[in-house]
Coordinates of C-alpha atoms and ligand atoms in Angstrom, one line a residue:
M20 CA 104.5 72.7 98.0
G21 CA 105.0 72.0 94.3
N22 CA 108.8 72.2 94.1
I23 CA 110.5 70.6 97.1
T24 CA 114.0 71.8 96.0
G25 CA 113.0 75.3 94.8
F26 CA 115.0 77.0 97.5
I27 CA 118.1 75.0 96.5
D28 CA 117.6 75.3 92.7
H29 CA 117.0 79.1 92.6
Q30 CA 118.7 82.0 94.3
R31 CA 116.7 84.9 95.6
S32 CA 116.1 87.6 93.0
S33 CA 114.1 90.5 94.3
V34 CA 112.4 93.5 92.5
R35 CA 114.6 95.6 90.3
Y36 CA 114.4 99.4 90.5
R37 CA 114.9 101.6 87.5
N38 CA 118.4 103.0 87.1
P39 CA 118.8 105.6 89.8
I40 CA 120.5 108.2 87.6
E41 CA 117.5 107.9 85.2
R42 CA 114.7 107.6 87.7
V43 CA 115.6 110.8 89.6
K44 CA 114.5 112.8 86.5
D45 CA 110.9 111.9 87.0
W46 CA 108.2 111.2 89.7
N47 CA 107.1 107.9 88.3
E48 CA 107.1 104.6 90.2
I49 CA 110.6 103.2 90.5
A50 CA 110.0 99.5 91.0
Q51 CA 110.0 97.1 88.1
L52 CA 108.5 93.7 88.6
P53 CA 110.3 90.8 86.9
S54 CA 108.6 88.5 84.4
E55 CA 106.0 86.0 85.5
D56 CA 108.4 83.2 84.7
I57 CA 111.0 84.6 87.2
L58 CA 108.3 85.3 89.8
Q59 CA 107.1 81.7 89.6
K60 CA 110.6 80.4 90.2
Q61 CA 110.9 82.8 93.1
A62 CA 107.6 81.6 94.5
S63 CA 108.9 78.0 94.3
R64 CA 111.6 78.9 96.8
C65 CA 108.9 78.8 99.5
M66 CA 109.5 75.6 101.5
D67 CA 105.9 75.5 102.9
C68 CA 107.7 74.9 106.3
A69 CA 105.7 73.3 109.1
V70 CA 105.6 76.5 111.1
P71 CA 105.5 79.5 108.7
F72 CA 106.8 82.3 110.9
C73 CA 106.4 84.7 107.9
Q74 CA 102.6 84.7 108.2
N75 CA 102.2 85.2 111.9
G76 CA 102.8 88.8 112.7
S77 CA 104.1 89.6 116.2
V78 CA 106.4 92.0 118.0
L79 CA 109.8 90.6 119.1
A80 CA 112.3 92.8 120.9
G81 CA 110.2 95.8 120.0
M82 CA 110.2 95.1 116.3
T83 CA 107.6 93.5 114.0
T84 CA 108.3 90.0 112.6
G85 CA 106.0 88.1 110.4
C86 CA 103.0 89.5 108.5
P87 CA 100.7 91.6 110.8
I88 CA 97.7 90.8 108.6
Y89 CA 98.4 87.1 108.7
N90 CA 98.7 86.8 104.9
L91 CA 98.5 83.1 103.9
I92 CA 101.9 83.4 102.3
P93 CA 102.9 79.7 101.7
E94 CA 99.5 79.0 100.1
W95 CA 99.7 81.8 97.6
N96 CA 103.4 81.2 96.9
D97 CA 102.5 77.6 95.9
L98 CA 99.6 78.8 93.7
V99 CA 101.8 81.3 91.9
Y100 CA 104.5 78.6 91.4
K101 CA 101.8 76.5 89.7
G102 CA 100.6 79.5 87.6
R103 CA 97.2 79.5 89.4
W104 CA 97.2 83.3 89.7
K105 CA 93.5 83.9 90.1
E106 CA 93.3 81.5 93.1
A107 CA 96.4 83.2 94.5
Y108 CA 94.6 86.5 94.3
E109 CA 91.5 85.0 96.0
R110 CA 93.7 83.6 98.8
L111 CA 95.5 86.9 99.2
S112 CA 92.3 89.0 99.4
R113 CA 91.0 86.8 102.2
T114 CA 93.4 88.6 104.6
N115 CA 94.6 91.8 102.8
P116 CA 92.1 94.3 101.5
F117 CA 94.8 96.5 99.9
P118 CA 97.8 94.3 98.7
E119 CA 98.6 97.0 96.1
F120 CA 99.7 99.3 99.0
T121 CA 101.7 96.7 101.0
G122 CA 103.1 95.1 97.9
R123 CA 104.7 98.4 97.0
A124 CA 105.7 100.0 100.4
C125 CA 105.7 97.4 103.1
P126 CA 109.1 96.8 104.7
A127 CA 108.2 93.1 104.6
P128 CA 108.7 91.9 108.1
C129 CA 107.4 88.6 106.8
E130 CA 110.8 88.2 104.9
G131 CA 112.7 88.7 108.2
G132 CA 110.9 85.7 109.7
C133 CA 111.1 83.5 106.5
V134 CA 112.5 80.1 107.5
A135 CA 114.5 79.9 104.3
S136 CA 116.5 82.9 105.6
L137 CA 117.9 80.7 108.4
A138 CA 120.3 79.1 105.9
N139 CA 119.8 81.1 102.7
D140 CA 118.1 84.3 101.5
S141 CA 114.4 84.7 102.3
V142 CA 111.7 84.3 99.7
T143 CA 110.7 87.5 97.8
I144 CA 107.3 87.6 99.5
K145 CA 106.5 91.3 99.0
N146 CA 107.3 91.2 95.2
I147 CA 105.0 88.2 94.8
E148 CA 102.2 89.9 96.7
R149 CA 102.5 92.9 94.4
A150 CA 102.6 90.7 91.3
I151 CA 99.4 88.9 92.3
I152 CA 97.4 92.1 92.9
D153 CA 98.8 93.9 89.8
K154 CA 97.8 90.9 87.7
A155 CA 94.4 90.7 89.4
F156 CA 93.7 94.3 88.5
G157 CA 95.1 93.8 85.0
E158 CA 92.8 90.8 84.4
G159 CA 89.7 92.5 85.8
W160 CA 89.4 90.1 88.7
V161 CA 89.1 92.9 91.3
Q162 CA 85.5 93.9 91.3
P163 CA 83.4 95.9 93.9
Q164 CA 82.0 93.7 96.6
I165 CA 78.6 95.1 97.2
P166 CA 77.0 93.9 100.5
F167 CA 73.8 91.9 100.1
Q168 CA 72.0 93.5 103.0
R169 CA 72.1 96.8 104.8
T170 CA 71.7 97.0 108.6
G171 CA 70.4 100.6 108.6
K172 CA 73.2 101.5 111.1
K173 CA 75.6 104.3 110.4
V174 CA 79.3 104.7 111.2
A175 CA 81.5 107.8 110.7
I176 CA 85.2 107.3 110.3
I177 CA 87.5 110.2 110.7
G178 CA 90.7 110.0 108.6
S179 CA 91.2 108.2 105.3
G180 CA 94.7 106.7 105.7
P181 CA 95.1 102.9 105.5
A182 CA 93.5 102.4 109.0
G183 CA 90.4 104.4 108.0
L184 CA 90.1 102.7 104.6
S185 CA 90.5 99.2 106.1
C186 CA 88.0 100.0 108.8
A187 CA 85.5 101.4 106.2
T188 CA 85.8 98.4 104.0
T189 CA 85.3 95.9 106.8
L190 CA 82.3 97.8 108.3
N191 CA 80.7 98.2 104.8
Q192 CA 81.0 94.5 104.2
Q193 CA 79.1 94.0 107.5
G194 CA 76.2 96.0 105.9
H195 CA 76.7 99.3 107.8
T196 CA 76.5 102.7 106.1
V197 CA 79.9 104.2 106.3
T198 CA 81.0 107.8 105.8
V199 CA 84.7 108.7 105.8
Y200 CA 85.6 112.3 106.7
E201 CA 89.0 113.6 105.6
R202 CA 90.5 117.1 106.2
A203 CA 92.8 116.9 103.2
D204 CA 91.6 117.6 99.7
R205 CA 92.4 114.1 98.6
I206 CA 91.6 110.7 100.2
G207 CA 94.4 108.3 101.3
G208 CA 96.1 109.8 104.4
L209 CA 99.9 109.1 104.2
L210 CA 99.3 106.8 101.2
T211 CA 98.5 110.0 99.3
Y212 CA 100.3 112.8 101.0
G213 CA 103.2 111.1 102.9
I214 CA 104.8 108.3 100.9
P215 CA 106.0 109.9 97.7
K216 CA 104.5 109.0 94.3
M217 CA 107.7 107.2 93.3
K218 CA 106.7 104.5 95.7
I219 CA 102.9 104.5 95.4
E220 CA 101.5 106.2 92.3
Q221 CA 98.3 108.2 93.0
Q222 CA 96.3 106.2 90.4
V223 CA 96.9 103.1 92.6
V224 CA 95.3 104.9 95.6
D225 CA 92.5 106.5 93.5
R226 CA 91.7 103.1 91.8
R227 CA 91.0 101.6 95.3
I228 CA 88.9 104.6 96.4
K229 CA 86.8 104.3 93.3
L230 CA 86.1 100.7 94.1
M231 CA 85.2 101.5 97.7
Q232 CA 82.8 104.2 96.5
E233 CA 81.1 101.6 94.1
E234 CA 80.8 99.4 97.2
G235 CA 78.7 102.1 98.8
I236 CA 81.2 104.0 101.0
Q237 CA 80.9 107.8 101.1
F238 CA 84.1 109.9 101.3
I239 CA 83.9 113.6 102.4
P240 CA 87.3 115.3 101.8
N241 CA 88.1 118.9 102.8
T242 CA 86.3 118.4 106.1
E243 CA 88.2 118.7 109.3
V244 CA 86.3 117.2 112.3
G245 CA 86.5 119.8 115.0
K246 CA 86.3 122.6 112.5
Q247 CA 83.8 122.1 109.7
I248 CA 81.9 119.5 111.7
S249 CA 82.0 118.7 115.4
M250 CA 82.6 115.4 117.1
E251 CA 79.3 115.9 118.9
Q252 CA 77.4 116.2 115.7
L253 CA 79.0 113.0 114.4
R254 CA 78.1 111.2 117.6
L255 CA 74.5 112.3 117.3
E256 CA 74.1 111.4 113.6
N257 CA 75.9 108.0 113.8
D258 CA 75.7 104.7 115.7
A259 CA 79.4 104.7 116.2
V260 CA 82.5 106.8 115.3
V261 CA 86.0 105.5 114.6
L262 CA 89.0 107.8 115.0
C263 CA 91.7 106.9 112.4
I264 CA 93.4 110.3 112.5
G265 CA 97.1 109.2 112.4
S266 CA 100.0 110.4 114.4
T267 CA 100.5 113.8 112.9
R268 CA 102.3 115.9 115.6
P269 CA 105.9 116.2 114.4
R270 CA 108.7 115.9 116.9
D271 CA 110.6 119.2 117.0
M272 CA 114.3 119.9 117.8
K273 CA 114.9 122.3 120.6
I274 CA 118.4 123.4 119.7
P275 CA 119.7 127.0 119.2
G276 CA 118.7 128.6 115.9
R277 CA 115.5 126.5 115.4
E278 CA 113.6 129.8 114.6
F279 CA 115.6 130.5 111.4
E280 CA 113.8 130.5 108.1
G281 CA 114.4 127.5 105.9
I282 CA 114.0 124.8 108.6
H283 CA 110.9 122.7 107.9
F284 CA 109.1 119.7 109.2
A285 CA 109.4 116.8 106.7
M286 CA 105.7 116.4 106.4
D287 CA 105.2 120.1 105.4
Y288 CA 107.8 119.6 102.7
L289 CA 106.5 116.2 101.4
H290 CA 102.8 117.1 101.5
G291 CA 103.4 120.4 99.7
N292 CA 105.5 118.7 97.0
T293 CA 103.0 116.0 96.3
K294 CA 100.1 118.3 96.3
S295 CA 101.8 120.6 93.8
L296 CA 102.8 117.6 91.7
L297 CA 99.2 116.2 91.6
D298 CA 97.5 119.6 91.2
S299 CA 99.6 121.2 88.5
H300 CA 102.8 119.2 87.9
F301 CA 104.5 122.0 89.9
A302 CA 103.2 124.8 87.7
D303 CA 101.6 126.5 90.7
E304 CA 105.1 126.7 92.4
N305 CA 103.3 126.1 95.7
F306 CA 105.9 123.9 97.4
I307 CA 109.1 124.2 99.3
S308 CA 111.9 123.9 96.8
A309 CA 115.4 122.4 97.3
E310 CA 116.6 123.5 93.9
G311 CA 120.2 124.8 94.0
K312 CA 120.3 124.5 97.8
D313 CA 122.5 122.6 100.2
V314 CA 120.1 120.4 102.0
I315 CA 120.4 118.6 105.4
V316 CA 117.9 116.0 106.3
I317 CA 117.8 115.2 110.0
G318 CA 116.6 111.7 110.7
G319 CA 117.2 108.1 109.7
G320 CA 113.8 106.5 109.0
D321 CA 111.4 106.2 106.0
T322 CA 110.3 109.9 106.2
A323 CA 113.9 111.0 106.0
T324 CA 114.6 108.7 103.0
D325 CA 111.5 110.2 101.3
C326 CA 112.9 113.7 101.9
V327 CA 116.2 112.6 100.3
S328 CA 114.5 111.2 97.2
T329 CA 112.4 114.4 96.9
A330 CA 115.2 116.9 97.3
I331 CA 117.3 115.0 94.7
R332 CA 114.4 115.2 92.2
Q333 CA 114.2 119.0 92.9
N334 CA 117.8 119.3 91.9
C335 CA 119.4 120.2 95.2
N336 CA 123.0 121.3 95.2
S337 CA 124.2 119.0 97.9
L338 CA 122.6 116.6 100.3
V339 CA 123.6 115.3 103.8
Q340 CA 121.5 113.1 106.1
F341 CA 122.2 112.9 109.8
D342 CA 121.4 109.5 111.3
I343 CA 121.7 109.3 115.1
Y344 CA 122.4 105.5 115.0
P345 CA 125.8 104.1 114.2
V346 CA 126.2 102.1 111.0
R347 CA 124.4 98.7 111.4
P348 CA 126.3 95.4 110.9
T349 CA 126.2 93.8 107.4
S350 CA 124.6 90.6 108.9
R351 CA 122.6 89.9 112.0
A352 CA 124.3 90.6 115.3
G353 CA 124.2 87.9 118.0
H354 CA 121.6 89.8 119.9
N355 CA 119.3 90.1 116.9
P356 CA 118.6 86.4 116.0
W357 CA 116.1 85.1 113.5
P358 CA 113.1 85.5 113.4
Q359 CA 113.5 89.0 114.7
Y360 CA 113.4 91.8 112.2
P361 CA 117.0 91.9 110.9
I362 CA 118.8 95.1 112.0
I363 CA 121.4 95.3 109.2
H364 CA 122.9 98.0 107.1
K365 CA 120.6 98.8 104.2
V366 CA 120.9 101.2 101.3
D367 CA 117.3 102.4 100.7
T368 CA 116.2 103.8 97.4
G369 CA 116.7 107.4 98.4
Q370 CA 120.3 106.8 99.5
E371 CA 121.0 104.9 96.3
E372 CA 119.7 107.8 94.3
A373 CA 121.9 110.3 96.3
A374 CA 124.9 108.1 95.7
S375 CA 124.2 108.0 91.9
V376 CA 124.0 111.8 91.8
F377 CA 126.7 112.9 94.3
G378 CA 128.9 109.8 94.3
H379 CA 128.5 108.7 97.9
D380 CA 125.8 107.7 100.4
P381 CA 124.5 110.9 102.0
R382 CA 124.3 109.5 105.5
E383 CA 126.5 110.7 108.4
F384 CA 126.0 108.0 111.0
A385 CA 126.1 108.4 114.8
T386 CA 125.7 112.1 114.2
T387 CA 123.7 114.7 116.1
S388 CA 122.8 118.3 115.4
L389 CA 124.1 120.9 117.9
E390 CA 123.0 124.2 116.5
F391 CA 121.6 125.9 113.4
V392 CA 123.4 129.0 112.1
S393 CA 122.0 131.7 109.9
D394 CA 122.9 134.5 107.5
E395 CA 122.4 138.2 108.3
N396 CA 118.7 137.9 107.2
G397 CA 117.8 135.2 109.6
N398 CA 117.8 132.4 106.9
V399 CA 119.4 129.2 107.9
A400 CA 122.9 129.0 106.5
G401 CA 124.3 125.8 108.1
V402 CA 124.1 123.2 110.8
K403 CA 126.7 122.4 113.4
S404 CA 127.0 118.7 114.2
A405 CA 129.0 116.3 116.3
E406 CA 129.6 112.5 116.4
I407 CA 128.1 110.7 119.3
K408 CA 128.7 107.4 121.2
T409 CA 126.4 105.4 123.5
V410 CA 127.6 105.0 127.0
K411 CA 126.0 103.3 130.1
E412 CA 125.3 105.5 133.1
N413 CA 123.6 103.9 136.1
G414 CA 122.5 101.0 134.0
Q415 CA 120.9 103.4 131.5
K416 CA 122.1 103.9 127.9
I417 CA 122.7 107.5 127.1
R418 CA 124.2 109.3 124.0
E419 CA 127.3 111.4 124.5
V420 CA 129.0 113.9 122.2
I421 CA 132.5 112.8 121.2
P422 CA 134.7 115.9 121.9
G423 CA 136.7 117.2 118.9
T424 CA 134.2 115.8 116.3
E425 CA 132.2 119.0 115.8
K426 CA 131.7 120.1 112.2
K427 CA 129.8 122.8 110.3
W428 CA 127.8 122.0 107.2
P429 CA 126.4 124.5 104.7
A430 CA 122.6 124.4 104.4
Q431 CA 119.9 126.7 103.0
L432 CA 117.2 124.0 103.6
V433 CA 116.9 121.8 106.6
L434 CA 114.3 119.1 106.9
L435 CA 113.4 117.6 110.3
A436 CA 112.3 114.0 110.1
I437 CA 112.8 112.8 113.6
G438 CA 109.5 111.2 114.3
F439 CA 106.0 112.0 115.5
E440 CA 104.5 112.6 119.0
G441 CA 101.0 111.3 118.6
P442 CA 97.6 112.5 117.3
E443 CA 96.2 116.0 117.5
T444 CA 93.8 116.1 120.4
K445 CA 91.8 119.3 119.9
M446 CA 88.9 117.6 118.1
F447 CA 88.1 115.5 121.2
S448 CA 89.0 117.9 124.0
D449 CA 85.3 118.2 125.0
T450 CA 84.8 114.4 125.3
N451 CA 85.8 111.6 127.7
I452 CA 88.5 110.6 125.2
T453 CA 92.0 110.8 126.7
V454 CA 95.6 109.9 125.7
D455 CA 97.9 107.3 127.2
N456 CA 101.4 107.8 128.6
R457 CA 102.8 107.7 125.0
S458 CA 100.4 110.5 123.9
N459 CA 98.3 108.0 121.8
I460 CA 94.6 107.8 122.1
A461 CA 93.8 105.7 125.2
V462 CA 91.6 102.6 124.9
N463 CA 90.0 100.2 127.3
K464 CA 92.7 97.6 127.9
G465 CA 93.2 95.2 125.0
T466 CA 90.5 96.8 122.8
Y467 CA 89.9 99.6 120.3
H468 CA 87.2 101.3 122.3
T469 CA 88.2 104.7 123.6
H470 CA 86.9 106.0 127.0
E471 CA 83.9 107.5 125.2
E472 CA 81.1 105.0 124.6
G473 CA 80.7 104.2 120.9
V474 CA 83.9 105.8 119.8
F475 CA 86.7 103.6 118.6
T476 CA 90.2 104.2 117.4
A477 CA 92.7 102.5 115.1
G478 CA 96.1 102.9 113.3
D479 CA 98.8 105.3 114.2
A480 CA 96.5 107.3 116.4
R481 CA 96.3 104.3 118.8
T482 CA 99.8 102.8 118.3
G483 CA 102.0 105.7 117.5
A484 CA 103.7 106.1 114.1
S485 CA 103.9 102.6 112.6
L486 CA 103.5 100.9 109.2
I487 CA 100.8 100.6 106.5
V488 CA 100.3 96.9 107.2
W489 CA 99.7 97.5 111.0
A490 CA 97.3 100.3 110.2
I491 CA 95.3 97.9 107.9
Q492 CA 95.2 95.2 110.5
E493 CA 94.2 97.8 113.2
G494 CA 91.4 99.1 110.9
K495 CA 90.0 95.6 110.4
E496 CA 90.0 94.6 114.1
A497 CA 88.6 98.0 115.2
A498 CA 85.8 97.6 112.6
M499 CA 84.8 94.1 114.0
E500 CA 84.8 95.5 117.5
C501 CA 82.6 98.4 116.4
H502 CA 80.3 96.0 114.5
N503 CA 79.9 93.8 117.6
F504 CA 79.1 96.9 119.7
I505 CA 76.4 98.0 117.2
M506 CA 74.9 94.5 116.9
R507 CA 74.8 94.2 120.7
K508 CA 72.8 97.4 120.8
M509 CA 70.5 96.2 118.1
A510 CA 69.7 92.9 119.9
Ligands
LIG18 C1 106.8 110.1 105.0 C2 106.3 108.8 105.5 C3 106.7 107.7 104.7 C4 106.3 106.4 105.2 N1 106.6 105.3 104.4 C5 106.1 104.1 104.8 C6 106.5 103.0 104.0 O1 107.2 103.1 103.0 N2 105.9 101.8 104.4 C7 105.1 101.7 105.5 O2 104.6 100.6 105.8 N3 104.8 102.7 106.2 C8 105.3 104.0 105.9 N4 105.0 105.1 106.7 C9 104.0 104.9 107.8 C10 102.6 104.7 107.3 O3 102.3 105.7 106.3 C11 101.6 105.0 108.5 O4 101.9 104.1 109.5 C12 100.1 104.8 108.1 O5 99.8 105.6 107.0 C13 99.2 105.1 109.3 O6 97.9 105.0 108.8 P1 96.7 105.7 109.6 O7 95.5 105.5 108.7 O8 96.7 105.3 111.0 O9 97.1 107.3 109.5 P2 97.4 108.3 108.3 O10 97.8 107.6 107.1 O11 98.3 109.3 108.9 O12 95.9 109.0 108.0 C14 95.3 109.8 109.0 C15 94.4 110.7 108.2 O13 93.5 111.4 109.2 C16 93.3 112.7 108.7 N5 92.8 113.5 109.8 C17 93.5 113.8 111.0 N6 92.8 114.6 111.8 C18 91.6 114.8 111.1 C19 90.4 115.5 111.4 N7 90.3 116.2 112.6 N8 89.4 115.5 110.6 C20 89.5 114.8 109.4 N9 90.6 114.1 109.0 C21 91.6 114.1 109.9 C22 94.6 113.1 108.2 O14 94.5 114.2 107.3 C23 95.1 111.8 107.5 O15 94.7 111.8 106.1 C24 105.4 106.3 106.3 C25 105.1 107.4 107.0 C26 105.5 108.7 106.6 C27 105.2 109.9 107.4
LIG19 S1 101.8 92.8 103.9 FE1 104.0 93.2 104.4 S2 104.4 91.7 106.0 FE2 102.5 91.0 105.0 S3 103.1 89.6 103.3 FE3 103.0 91.6 102.4 S4 105.0 92.4 102.5 FE4 105.0 90.7 104.0

């Protein structure tokens, strides 16, 4: 710890975003890192406390606190403060194979657990992580790590999101020959076709894939396991298989009028938009357009925010977002103490953009949808909503509509972003693989091994929809379990 009074000398100053009214005119990354000088001062705010809660990821009260990949945060903060950036990169890459993804899109549960936030604002850990890896790429420090020896053993990974990529990189480093199958035309899972390019530019994903190819990993896009190639064939041709297929079944809304035209799942909207952007910069017109439409986004999470950002860039006429939760408090409530993830009111980048264009935050809190209405052609024309309150009934919390709060909103485009219901199962319906009571792939207790010998699983497919950082950690741990399985068989 170089500067023992850093957290007193300097206030927190986190990443700046481009001016919202300007950035909505393009699809380029919105974050702008401060200068190295400012970042070094920010790094010096780390107290190197005796028990760094920031680097020890765990789940408290159902929420993540601390870094799930156990990044050695106080160590690289100190190295950055001292200007020893290359060593900071080496320290960071010990735990995180893809800091360029987390440094851009992680919600930073590490910062919620930062000890400095007990009395002051937390250290800007995520910004510093991104600055380290961006500098490392800029300086040419990130080079392919080609394994010295090959084991002659083969592993197939299904799915190329952060879990599949992390699993592939770890198994490859152990000397196994790894092939990643992906049904989409581009590699990256939700890093490519979920999180919009304003948060993670495609060249950031492609740059990492190129490195992984140079390290010896083979990627096969446009190949859906269960269609173009069967699970059985993969089992026969490989020593192990890892399912990193994500949680891709969208949760639907069973309310009157759901069948009308113009009501779409968020992922169909986001995927189509990104594909058209990357393929032709929208020249193919092969995407769902919000241009000139009144848009309603239903949902309050990351996916909903990404729909908001996208609809604004498509020049929608108006935008409303229904969030089922009430407005959160501006500081931690008594039942949400440090080091739990802070449940506080936040204005995310999408809402900031909506406010800059329409003059107000698009969210309607504590609001539920009652019914969709249509025009005479069966196209959606509006949504009826109502405010809700939470009441206790027989000790259980339930949501109740508040009478007299019903409203009707115009909408020619409605986007459903209310979560996911687990992985698709058709591909493994002929195997011993099963799902658990939350519809995720079931594993032998406390492991990544499915009920089919030699088949493992990791990421959202095992945990349900989660975060990039958890998917990376899952991929690493599943890879090591898979490696041990293969080595035991070799012995
Ligand atoms: C819109 C959106 C925004 C998000 N924003 C953030 C964020 O800002 N920060 C954050 O930390 N997390 C965010 N998340 C969550 C995060 O993206 C996921 O938790 C993470 O990507 C899960 O990784 P994964 O590898 O398990 O699955 P995925 O990334 O979903 O990858 C699974 C891959 O498997 C492929 N696949 C499925 N079935 C088959 C098959 N049969 N054959 C071949 N391939 C198959 C799919 O095509 C997909 O590419 C967001 C999620 C969404 C939906
Ligand atoms: S990966 Fe996420 S939780 Fe871990 S240090 Fe980076 S921002 Fe924090």
